[in-house]
CSV table of C-alpha atoms and ligand atoms in Angstrom, one decimal:
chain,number,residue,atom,x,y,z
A,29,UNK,CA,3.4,13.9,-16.3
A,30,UNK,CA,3.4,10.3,-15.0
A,31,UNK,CA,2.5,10.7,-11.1
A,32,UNK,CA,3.8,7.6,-9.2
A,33,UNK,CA,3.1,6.5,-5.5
A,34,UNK,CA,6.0,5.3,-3.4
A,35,UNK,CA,4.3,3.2,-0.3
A,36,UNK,CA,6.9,2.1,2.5
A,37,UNK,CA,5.4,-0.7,4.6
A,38,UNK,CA,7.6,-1.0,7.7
A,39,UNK,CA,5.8,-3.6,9.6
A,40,UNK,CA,6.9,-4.3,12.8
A,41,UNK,CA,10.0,-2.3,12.4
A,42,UNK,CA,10.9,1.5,13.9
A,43,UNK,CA,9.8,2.6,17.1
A,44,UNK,CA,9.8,6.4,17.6
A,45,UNK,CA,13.4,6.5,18.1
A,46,UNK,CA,14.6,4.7,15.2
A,47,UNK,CA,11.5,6.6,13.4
A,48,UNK,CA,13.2,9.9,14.5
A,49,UNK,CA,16.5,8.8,13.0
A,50,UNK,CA,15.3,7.2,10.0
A,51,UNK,CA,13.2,10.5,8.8
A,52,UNK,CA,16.2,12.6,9.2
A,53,UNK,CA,18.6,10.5,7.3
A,54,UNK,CA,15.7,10.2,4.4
A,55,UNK,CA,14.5,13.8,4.3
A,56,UNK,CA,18.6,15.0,3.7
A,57,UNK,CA,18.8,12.5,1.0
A,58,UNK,CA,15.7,12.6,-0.8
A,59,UNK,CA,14.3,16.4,-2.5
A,60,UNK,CA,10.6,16.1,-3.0
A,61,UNK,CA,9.2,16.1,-6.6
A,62,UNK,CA,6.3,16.7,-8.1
A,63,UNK,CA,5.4,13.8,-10.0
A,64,UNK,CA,6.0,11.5,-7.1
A,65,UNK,CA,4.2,10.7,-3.7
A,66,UNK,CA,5.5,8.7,-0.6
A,67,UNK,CA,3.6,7.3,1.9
A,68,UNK,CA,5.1,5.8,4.9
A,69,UNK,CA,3.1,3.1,7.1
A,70,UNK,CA,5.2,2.8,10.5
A,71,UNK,CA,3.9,0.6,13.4
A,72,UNK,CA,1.1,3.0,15.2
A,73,UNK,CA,3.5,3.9,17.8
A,74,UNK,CA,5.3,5.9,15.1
A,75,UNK,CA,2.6,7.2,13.4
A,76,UNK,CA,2.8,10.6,15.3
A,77,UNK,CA,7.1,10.7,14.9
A,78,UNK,CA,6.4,10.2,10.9
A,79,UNK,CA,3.7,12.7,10.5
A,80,UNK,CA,5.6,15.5,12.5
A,81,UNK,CA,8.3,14.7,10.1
A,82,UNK,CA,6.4,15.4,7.0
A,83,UNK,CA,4.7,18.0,8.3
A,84,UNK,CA,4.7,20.4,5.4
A,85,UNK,CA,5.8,18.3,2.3
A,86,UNK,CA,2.9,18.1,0.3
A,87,UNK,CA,4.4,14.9,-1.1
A,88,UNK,CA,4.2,12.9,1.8
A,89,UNK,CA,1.9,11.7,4.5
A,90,UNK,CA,1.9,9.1,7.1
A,91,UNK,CA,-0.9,6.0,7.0
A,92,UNK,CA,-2.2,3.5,9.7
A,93,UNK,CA,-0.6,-0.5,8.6
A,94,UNK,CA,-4.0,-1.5,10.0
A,95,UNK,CA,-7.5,-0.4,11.5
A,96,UNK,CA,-10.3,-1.9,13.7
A,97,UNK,CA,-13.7,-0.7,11.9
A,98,UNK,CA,-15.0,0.3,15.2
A,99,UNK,CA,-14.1,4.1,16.2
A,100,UNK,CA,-14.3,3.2,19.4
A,101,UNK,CA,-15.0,1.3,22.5
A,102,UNK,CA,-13.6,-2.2,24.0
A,103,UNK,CA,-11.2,-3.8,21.8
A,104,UNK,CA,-8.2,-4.3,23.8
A,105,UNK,CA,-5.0,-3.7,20.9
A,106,UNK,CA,-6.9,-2.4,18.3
A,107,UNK,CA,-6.9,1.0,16.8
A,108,UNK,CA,-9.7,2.9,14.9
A,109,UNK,CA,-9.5,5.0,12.2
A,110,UNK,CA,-10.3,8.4,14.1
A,111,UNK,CA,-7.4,7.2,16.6
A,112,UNK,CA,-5.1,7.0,13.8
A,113,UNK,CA,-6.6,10.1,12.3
A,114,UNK,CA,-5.6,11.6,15.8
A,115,UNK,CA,-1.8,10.6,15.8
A,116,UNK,CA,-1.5,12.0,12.3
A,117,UNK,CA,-2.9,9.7,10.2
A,118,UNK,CA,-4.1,9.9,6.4
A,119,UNK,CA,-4.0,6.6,5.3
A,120,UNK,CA,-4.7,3.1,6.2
A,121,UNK,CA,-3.4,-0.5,4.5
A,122,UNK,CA,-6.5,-2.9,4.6
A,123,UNK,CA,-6.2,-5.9,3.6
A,124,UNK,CA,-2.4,-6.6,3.7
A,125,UNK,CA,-1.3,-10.3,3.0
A,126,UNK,CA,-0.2,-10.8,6.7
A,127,UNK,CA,-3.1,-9.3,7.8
A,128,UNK,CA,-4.9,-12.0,6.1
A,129,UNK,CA,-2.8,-15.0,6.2
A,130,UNK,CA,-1.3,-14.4,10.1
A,131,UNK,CA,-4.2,-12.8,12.1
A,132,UNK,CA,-7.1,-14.4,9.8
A,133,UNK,CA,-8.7,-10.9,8.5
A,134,UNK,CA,-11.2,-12.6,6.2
A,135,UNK,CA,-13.0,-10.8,2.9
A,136,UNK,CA,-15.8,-9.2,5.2
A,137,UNK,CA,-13.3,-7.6,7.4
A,138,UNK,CA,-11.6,-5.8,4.6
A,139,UNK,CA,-15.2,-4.5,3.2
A,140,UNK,CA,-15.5,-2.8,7.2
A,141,UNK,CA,-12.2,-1.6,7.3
A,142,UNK,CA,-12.7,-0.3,3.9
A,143,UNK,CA,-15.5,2.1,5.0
A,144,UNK,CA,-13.8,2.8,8.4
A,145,UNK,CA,-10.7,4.1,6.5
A,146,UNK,CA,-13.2,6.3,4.5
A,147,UNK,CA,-15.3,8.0,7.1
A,148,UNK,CA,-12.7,8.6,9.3
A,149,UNK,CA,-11.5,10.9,6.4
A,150,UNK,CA,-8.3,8.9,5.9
A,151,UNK,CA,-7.0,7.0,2.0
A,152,UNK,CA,-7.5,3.0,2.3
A,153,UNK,CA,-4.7,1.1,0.4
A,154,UNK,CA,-6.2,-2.5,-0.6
A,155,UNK,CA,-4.4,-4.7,-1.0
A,156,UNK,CA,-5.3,-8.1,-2.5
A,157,UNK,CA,-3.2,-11.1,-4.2
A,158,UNK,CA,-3.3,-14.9,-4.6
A,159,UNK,CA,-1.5,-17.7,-2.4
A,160,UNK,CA,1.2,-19.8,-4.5
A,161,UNK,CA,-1.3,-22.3,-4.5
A,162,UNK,CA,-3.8,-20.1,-6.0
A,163,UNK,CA,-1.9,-18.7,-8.9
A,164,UNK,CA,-0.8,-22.6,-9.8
A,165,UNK,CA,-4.4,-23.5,-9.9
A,166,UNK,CA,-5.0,-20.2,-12.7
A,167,UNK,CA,-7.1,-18.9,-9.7
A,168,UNK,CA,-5.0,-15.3,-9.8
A,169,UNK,CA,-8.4,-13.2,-11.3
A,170,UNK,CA,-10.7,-15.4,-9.7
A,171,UNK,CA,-9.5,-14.8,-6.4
A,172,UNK,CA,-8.7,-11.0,-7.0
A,173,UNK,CA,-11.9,-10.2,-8.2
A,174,UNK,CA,-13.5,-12.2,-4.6
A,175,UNK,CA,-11.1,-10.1,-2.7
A,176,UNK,CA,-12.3,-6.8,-4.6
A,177,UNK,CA,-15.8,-7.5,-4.5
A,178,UNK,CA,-15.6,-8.7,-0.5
A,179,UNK,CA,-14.0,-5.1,0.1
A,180,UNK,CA,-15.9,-3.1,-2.4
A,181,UNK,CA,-19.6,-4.4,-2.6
A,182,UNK,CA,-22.4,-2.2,-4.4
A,183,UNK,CA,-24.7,-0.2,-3.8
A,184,UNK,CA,-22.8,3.2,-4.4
A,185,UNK,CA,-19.8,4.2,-6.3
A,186,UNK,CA,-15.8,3.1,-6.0
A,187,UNK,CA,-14.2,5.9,-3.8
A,188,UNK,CA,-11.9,8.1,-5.9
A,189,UNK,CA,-10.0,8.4,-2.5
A,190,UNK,CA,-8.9,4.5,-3.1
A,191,UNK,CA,-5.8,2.7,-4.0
A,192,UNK,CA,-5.5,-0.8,-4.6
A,193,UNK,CA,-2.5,-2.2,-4.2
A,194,UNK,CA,-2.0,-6.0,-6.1
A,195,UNK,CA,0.5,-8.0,-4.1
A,196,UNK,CA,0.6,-11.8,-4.9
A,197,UNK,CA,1.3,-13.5,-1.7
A,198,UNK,CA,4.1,-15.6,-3.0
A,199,UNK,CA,6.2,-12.5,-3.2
A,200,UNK,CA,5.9,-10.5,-0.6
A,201,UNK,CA,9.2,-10.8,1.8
A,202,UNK,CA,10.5,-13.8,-0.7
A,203,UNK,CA,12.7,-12.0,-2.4
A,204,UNK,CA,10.6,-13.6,-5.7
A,205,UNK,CA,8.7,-10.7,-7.3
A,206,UNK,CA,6.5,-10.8,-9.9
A,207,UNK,CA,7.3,-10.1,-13.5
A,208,UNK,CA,6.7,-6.7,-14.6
A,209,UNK,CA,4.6,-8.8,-17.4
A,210,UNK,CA,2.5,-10.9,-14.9
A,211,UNK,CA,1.9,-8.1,-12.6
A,212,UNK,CA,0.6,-6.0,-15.5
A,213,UNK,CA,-1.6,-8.9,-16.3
A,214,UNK,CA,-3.3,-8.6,-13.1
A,215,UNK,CA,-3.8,-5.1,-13.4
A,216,UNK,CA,-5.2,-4.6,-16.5
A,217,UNK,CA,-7.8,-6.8,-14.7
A,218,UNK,CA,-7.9,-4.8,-11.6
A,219,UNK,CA,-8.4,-2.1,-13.9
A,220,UNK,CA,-11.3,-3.7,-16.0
A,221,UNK,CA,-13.1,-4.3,-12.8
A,222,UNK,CA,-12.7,-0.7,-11.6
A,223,UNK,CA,-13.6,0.8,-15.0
A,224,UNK,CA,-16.8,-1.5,-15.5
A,225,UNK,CA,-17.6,0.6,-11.6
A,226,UNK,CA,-16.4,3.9,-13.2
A,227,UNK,CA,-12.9,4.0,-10.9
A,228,UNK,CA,-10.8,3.6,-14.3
A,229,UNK,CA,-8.4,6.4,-12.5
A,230,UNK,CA,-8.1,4.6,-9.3
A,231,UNK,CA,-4.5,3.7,-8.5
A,232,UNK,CA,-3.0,0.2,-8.3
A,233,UNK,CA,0.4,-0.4,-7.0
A,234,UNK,CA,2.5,-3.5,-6.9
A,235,UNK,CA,4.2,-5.3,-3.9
A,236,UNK,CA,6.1,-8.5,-3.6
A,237,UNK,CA,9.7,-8.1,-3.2
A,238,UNK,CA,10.5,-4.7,-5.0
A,239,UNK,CA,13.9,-3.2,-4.2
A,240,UNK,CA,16.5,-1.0,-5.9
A,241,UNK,CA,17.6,-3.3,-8.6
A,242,UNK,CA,14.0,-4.4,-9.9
A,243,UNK,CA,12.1,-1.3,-9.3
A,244,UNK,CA,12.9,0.4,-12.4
A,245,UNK,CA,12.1,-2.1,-14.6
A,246,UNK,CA,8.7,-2.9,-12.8
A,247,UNK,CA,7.7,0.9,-13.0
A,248,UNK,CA,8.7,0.7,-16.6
A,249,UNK,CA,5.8,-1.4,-17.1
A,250,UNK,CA,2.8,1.4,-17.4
A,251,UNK,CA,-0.1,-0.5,-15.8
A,252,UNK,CA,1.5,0.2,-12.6
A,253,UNK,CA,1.0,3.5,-10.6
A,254,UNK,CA,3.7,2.9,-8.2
A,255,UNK,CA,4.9,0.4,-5.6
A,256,UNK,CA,4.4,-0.7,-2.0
A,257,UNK,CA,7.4,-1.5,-0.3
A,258,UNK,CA,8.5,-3.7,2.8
A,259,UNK,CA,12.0,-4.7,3.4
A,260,UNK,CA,13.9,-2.5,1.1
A,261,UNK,CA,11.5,0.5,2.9
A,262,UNK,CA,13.6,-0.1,5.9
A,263,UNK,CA,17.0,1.7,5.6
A,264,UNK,CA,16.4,5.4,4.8
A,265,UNK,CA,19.5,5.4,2.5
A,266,UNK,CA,18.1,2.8,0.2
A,267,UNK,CA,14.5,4.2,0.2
A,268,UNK,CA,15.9,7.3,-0.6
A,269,UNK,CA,17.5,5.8,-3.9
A,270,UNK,CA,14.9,3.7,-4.8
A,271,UNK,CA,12.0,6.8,-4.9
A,272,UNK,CA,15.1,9.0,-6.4
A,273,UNK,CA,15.9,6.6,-9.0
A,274,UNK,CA,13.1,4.1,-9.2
A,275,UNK,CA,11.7,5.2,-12.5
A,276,UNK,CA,13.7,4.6,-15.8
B,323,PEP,C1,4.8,-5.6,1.9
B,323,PEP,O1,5.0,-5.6,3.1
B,323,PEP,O2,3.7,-5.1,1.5
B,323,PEP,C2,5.7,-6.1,1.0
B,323,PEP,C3,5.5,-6.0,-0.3
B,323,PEP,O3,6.9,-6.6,1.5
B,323,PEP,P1,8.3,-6.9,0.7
B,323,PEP,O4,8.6,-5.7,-0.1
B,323,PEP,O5,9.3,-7.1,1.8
B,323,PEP,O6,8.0,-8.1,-0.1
């Protein structure tokens, strides 16, 4: 049976109350399933609201939208892994575009974060993709392969506990997503990389701009394991439909 991840990014959306609200109105609409998985990543101060929610549904888990690599000490704003580990945490997004591009998280940063996700016992989600600019210039591989070596460098094996997920930068919150074509492009690529380090199984979701009308016809496409989701994560009624029906 095909397995597919469903990964709700909410970014700087849904404090605990709204958080307390949204979970019920998902969890009455949505039965869980075997074959599918969905992770939410709410801002930290929901972190504990979403994993008390899900306490219990093997399907689901909560996950950090960023970590510090430090597990602790004097970094005013940050959080660690362990502290996210602590408010319910099994995940962490590293990596993610806005991450990047807004607060300047550069290739070495992701490679930290990377290893702090893993040794605080919780599943990184890396997530790489090209500027606009980038893809124009046929940089696309060239610049996913950087960003994969940056956060994944040798010695030692690829961690089975990763997922990669391949978001071009030009689509994420544009409303442009990629072509189910184009994104299976990139990870047959992704793939080749992973297999040439013996992670062939490793997941790799796509985000850009995935919502109930194109999701379907993106998850058609094989290459991809499952989504990562921003805006259309944010109203529990739509998320609901989308992980229900997102598969044709
Ligand atoms: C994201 O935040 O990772 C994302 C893909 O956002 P959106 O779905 O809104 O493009």
């Amino acid at each position: 049976m095909r397995s597919l991840l469903f990964a709700a990014n909410w970014k700087m959306h849904l404090g605990p109350a709204d958080t307390r609200a949204y979970m019920s109105t998902f969890l009455a609409e949505y039965q869980e399933r075997p074959d599918r998985q969905v992770w939410f990543f709410p801002p930290a101060v929901s972190l504990e609201t979403v994993s008390t929610a899900v306490r219990g549904r093997a399907s689901m888990l909560a996950g950090a939208q960023d970590i510090y690599w430090e597990p602790k000490g004097a970094f005013t704003g940050a959080i660690s892994g362990p502290l996210a580990a602590q408010a319910g945490a099994r995940a962490a997004l590293v990596g993610h575009s806005e991450r990047r591009h807004v607060f300047g998280e550069t290739d070495a940063d992701t490679g930290r974060k990377v290893a702090a996700a893993l040794s605080a016992d919780l599943y990184p989600v890396l997530c790489v993709g090209e500027t606009l600019a980038q893809r124009d210039a046929g940089d696309t591989l060239k610049v996913v392969t950087r960003q994969l070596e940056a956060a994944l460098p040798p010695p030692g094996r690829v961690d089975p506990r990763l997922t990669i997920a391949y978001e071009p930068v030009w689509a994420i919150g544009t409303g442009r997503n990629a072509t189910p074509k184009d994104a299976a492009e990139v990870h047959r690529a992704i793939r080749s990389w992973l297999k040439d380090r013996a992670a062939g199984q490793t997941r790799i979701l796509y985000g850009g701009s995935v919502n109930l009308k194109n999701a379907a016809e993106l998850l058609a496409e094989r290459e991809l394991d499952g989504v990562l989701v921003g805006g259309a994560s944010l109203d529990p009624h739509g998320w609901a439909e989308l992980v229900r029906t997102g598969v044709a």
